[in-house]
Short mmCIF file of C-alpha atoms in Angstrom, two decimals:
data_model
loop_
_atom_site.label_atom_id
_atom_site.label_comp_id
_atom_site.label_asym_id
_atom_site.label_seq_id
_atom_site.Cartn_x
_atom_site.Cartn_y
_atom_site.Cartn_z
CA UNK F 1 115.90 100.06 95.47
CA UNK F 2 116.62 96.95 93.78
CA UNK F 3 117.21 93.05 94.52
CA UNK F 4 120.68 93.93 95.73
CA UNK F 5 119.08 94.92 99.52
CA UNK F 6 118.72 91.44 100.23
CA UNK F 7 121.79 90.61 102.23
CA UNK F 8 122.42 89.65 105.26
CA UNK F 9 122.19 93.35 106.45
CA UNK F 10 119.46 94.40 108.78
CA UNK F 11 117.55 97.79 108.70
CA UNK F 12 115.48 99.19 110.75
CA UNK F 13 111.68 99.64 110.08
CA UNK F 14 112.30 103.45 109.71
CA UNK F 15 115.38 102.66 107.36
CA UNK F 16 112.98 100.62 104.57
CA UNK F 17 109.95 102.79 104.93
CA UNK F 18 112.25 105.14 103.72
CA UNK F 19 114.14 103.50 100.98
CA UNK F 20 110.19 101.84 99.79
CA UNK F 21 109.26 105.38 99.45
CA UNK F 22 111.08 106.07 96.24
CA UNK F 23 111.68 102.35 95.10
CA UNK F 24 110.68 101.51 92.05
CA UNK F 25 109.31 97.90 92.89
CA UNK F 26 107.43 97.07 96.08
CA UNK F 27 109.61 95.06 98.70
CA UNK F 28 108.43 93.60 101.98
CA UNK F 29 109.94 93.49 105.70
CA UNK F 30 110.82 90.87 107.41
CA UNK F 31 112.49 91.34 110.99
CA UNK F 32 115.02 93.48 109.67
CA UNK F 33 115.16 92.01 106.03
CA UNK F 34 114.10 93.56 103.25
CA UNK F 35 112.88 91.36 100.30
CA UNK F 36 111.92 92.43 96.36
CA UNK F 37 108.84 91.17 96.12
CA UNK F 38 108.18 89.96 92.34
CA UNK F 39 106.21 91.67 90.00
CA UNK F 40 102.69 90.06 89.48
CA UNK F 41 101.35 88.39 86.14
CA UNK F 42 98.32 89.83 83.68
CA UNK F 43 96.39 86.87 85.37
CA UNK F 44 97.19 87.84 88.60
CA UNK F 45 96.90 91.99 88.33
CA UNK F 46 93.16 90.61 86.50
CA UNK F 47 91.83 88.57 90.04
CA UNK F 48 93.35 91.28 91.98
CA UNK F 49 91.41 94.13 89.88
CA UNK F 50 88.27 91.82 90.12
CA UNK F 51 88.45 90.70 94.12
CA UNK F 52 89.02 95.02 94.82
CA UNK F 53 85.63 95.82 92.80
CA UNK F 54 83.36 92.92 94.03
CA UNK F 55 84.45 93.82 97.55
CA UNK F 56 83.75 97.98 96.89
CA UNK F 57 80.68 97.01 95.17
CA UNK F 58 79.51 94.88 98.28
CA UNK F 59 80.54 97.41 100.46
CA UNK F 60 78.47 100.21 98.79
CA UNK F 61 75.43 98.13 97.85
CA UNK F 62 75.27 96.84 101.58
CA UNK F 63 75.75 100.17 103.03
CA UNK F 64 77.82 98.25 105.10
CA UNK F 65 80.86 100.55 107.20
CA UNK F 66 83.73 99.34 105.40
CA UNK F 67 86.75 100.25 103.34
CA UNK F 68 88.34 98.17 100.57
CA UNK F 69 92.37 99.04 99.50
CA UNK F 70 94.20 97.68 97.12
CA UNK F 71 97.81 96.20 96.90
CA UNK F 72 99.88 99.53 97.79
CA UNK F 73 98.53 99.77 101.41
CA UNK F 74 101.06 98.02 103.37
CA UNK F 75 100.06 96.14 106.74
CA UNK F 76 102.11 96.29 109.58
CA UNK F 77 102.74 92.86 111.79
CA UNK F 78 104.07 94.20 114.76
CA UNK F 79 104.18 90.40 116.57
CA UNK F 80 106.83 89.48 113.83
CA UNK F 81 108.23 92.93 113.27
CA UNK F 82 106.69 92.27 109.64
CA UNK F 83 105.57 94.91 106.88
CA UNK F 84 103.28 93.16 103.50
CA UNK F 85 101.50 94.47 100.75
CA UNK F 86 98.31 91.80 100.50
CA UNK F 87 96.82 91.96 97.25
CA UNK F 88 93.37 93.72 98.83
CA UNK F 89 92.84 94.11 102.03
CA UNK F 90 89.03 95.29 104.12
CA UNK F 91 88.77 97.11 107.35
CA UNK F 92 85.76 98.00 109.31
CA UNK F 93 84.83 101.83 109.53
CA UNK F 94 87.91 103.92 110.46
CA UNK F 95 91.18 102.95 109.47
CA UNK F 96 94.12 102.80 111.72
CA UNK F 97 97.77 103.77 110.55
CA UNK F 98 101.13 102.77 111.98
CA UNK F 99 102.74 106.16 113.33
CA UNK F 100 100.30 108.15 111.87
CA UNK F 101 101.79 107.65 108.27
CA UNK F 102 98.48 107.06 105.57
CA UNK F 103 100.19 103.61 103.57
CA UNK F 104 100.53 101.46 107.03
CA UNK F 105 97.60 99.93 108.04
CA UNK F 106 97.23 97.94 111.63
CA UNK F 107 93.44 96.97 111.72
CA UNK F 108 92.77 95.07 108.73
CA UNK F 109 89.37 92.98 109.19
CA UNK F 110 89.77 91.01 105.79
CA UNK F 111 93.28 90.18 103.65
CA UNK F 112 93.19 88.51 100.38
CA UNK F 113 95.85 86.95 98.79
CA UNK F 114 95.85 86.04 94.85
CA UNK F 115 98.56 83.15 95.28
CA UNK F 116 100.81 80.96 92.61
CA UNK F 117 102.13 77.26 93.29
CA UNK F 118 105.81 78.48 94.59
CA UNK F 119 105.12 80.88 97.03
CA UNK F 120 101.58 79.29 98.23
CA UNK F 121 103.37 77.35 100.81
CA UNK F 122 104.26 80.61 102.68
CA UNK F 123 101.06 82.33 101.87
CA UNK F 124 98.94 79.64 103.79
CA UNK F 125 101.84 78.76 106.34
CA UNK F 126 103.71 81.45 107.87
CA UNK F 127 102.42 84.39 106.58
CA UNK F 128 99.12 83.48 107.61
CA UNK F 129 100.49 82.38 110.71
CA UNK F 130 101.76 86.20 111.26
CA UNK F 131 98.39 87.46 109.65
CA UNK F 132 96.94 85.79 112.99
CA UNK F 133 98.23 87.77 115.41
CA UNK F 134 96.96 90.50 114.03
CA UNK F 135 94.11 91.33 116.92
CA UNK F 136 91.35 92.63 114.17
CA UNK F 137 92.15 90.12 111.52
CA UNK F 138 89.07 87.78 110.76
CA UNK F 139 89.44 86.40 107.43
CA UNK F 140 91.96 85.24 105.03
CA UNK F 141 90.64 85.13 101.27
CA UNK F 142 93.34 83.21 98.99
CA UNK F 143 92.30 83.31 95.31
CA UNK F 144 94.52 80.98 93.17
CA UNK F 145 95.86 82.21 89.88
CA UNK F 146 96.26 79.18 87.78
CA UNK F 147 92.69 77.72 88.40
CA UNK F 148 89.62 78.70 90.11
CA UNK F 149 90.03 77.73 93.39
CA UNK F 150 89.28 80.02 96.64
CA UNK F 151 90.05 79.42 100.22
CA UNK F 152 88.38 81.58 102.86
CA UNK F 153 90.25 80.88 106.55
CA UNK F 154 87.61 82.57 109.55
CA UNK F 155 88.77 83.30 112.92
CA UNK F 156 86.21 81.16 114.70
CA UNK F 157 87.55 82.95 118.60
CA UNK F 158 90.13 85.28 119.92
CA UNK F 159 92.20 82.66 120.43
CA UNK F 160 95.57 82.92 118.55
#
């Protein structure tokens, strides 16, 4: 699958979970849309690598009922009708799949995002905003690429 799917076409959810299965770059979905998602720099594949092993090592040094996955679990947004790959995502003690299938997950407890300039508006705007609605979601981790700068968002109630 290439660039080329974004048109004004609309598939169905069971349409690009087929076509991502043997695409040869990660795309997200949005409503219907399917978007190329672009490819990450050495700076950020290096905070990525380093946010996934200081969140396993946490994890295992607490002893604390977690799991830690990295950027090819996809999370599924069913509010929006929505489909992202976060950069690392946490979720407390059993994981929960869309349909059964092993590379959706619906119950993530922490997402982080490693985030650029250009697309930072949309990573603290609407895709948190969708991130919200999530029921188990609790905390948004956005680790800038270009300086060191971290944001943590907590849900501080239920209330979306």
């Amino acid at each position: 699958m290439t660039a080329t799917i974004e048109t004004k076409q609309l598939f169905t959810l069971e349409e690009y979970l087929r076509m991502e299965e043997h695409a040869a770059e990660k795309h997200t979905f949005e409503n219907g849309k399917i978007k190329l998602m672009p490819g990450g720099t050495a700076n950020h594949n290096e905070i990525s690598a380093n946010a996934i092993a200081t969140l396993s090592n946490a994890v295992r040094q607490l002893a604390l009922q977690f799991r830690v996955y990295s950027s090819d679990m996809k999370i599924w947004i069913p509010n929006s009708k929505k489909v992202f790959y976060p950069d690392s995502l946490v979720i407390a003690q059993k994981p929960e799949f869309y349909e059964d299938r092993k590379d959706i997950i619906t119950n993530p407890l922490l997402i982080v995002e490693v985030i650029s300039p250009s697309p930072e508006a949309n990573d603290r705007g609407s895709k948190f905003h969708d991130y919200r609605t999530i029921p188990t979601f609790r905390e948004y981790l956005l680790l800038r690429q270009d300086e060191a700068l971290a944001t943590l968002a907590t849900r501080q109630s239920d209330d979306l």
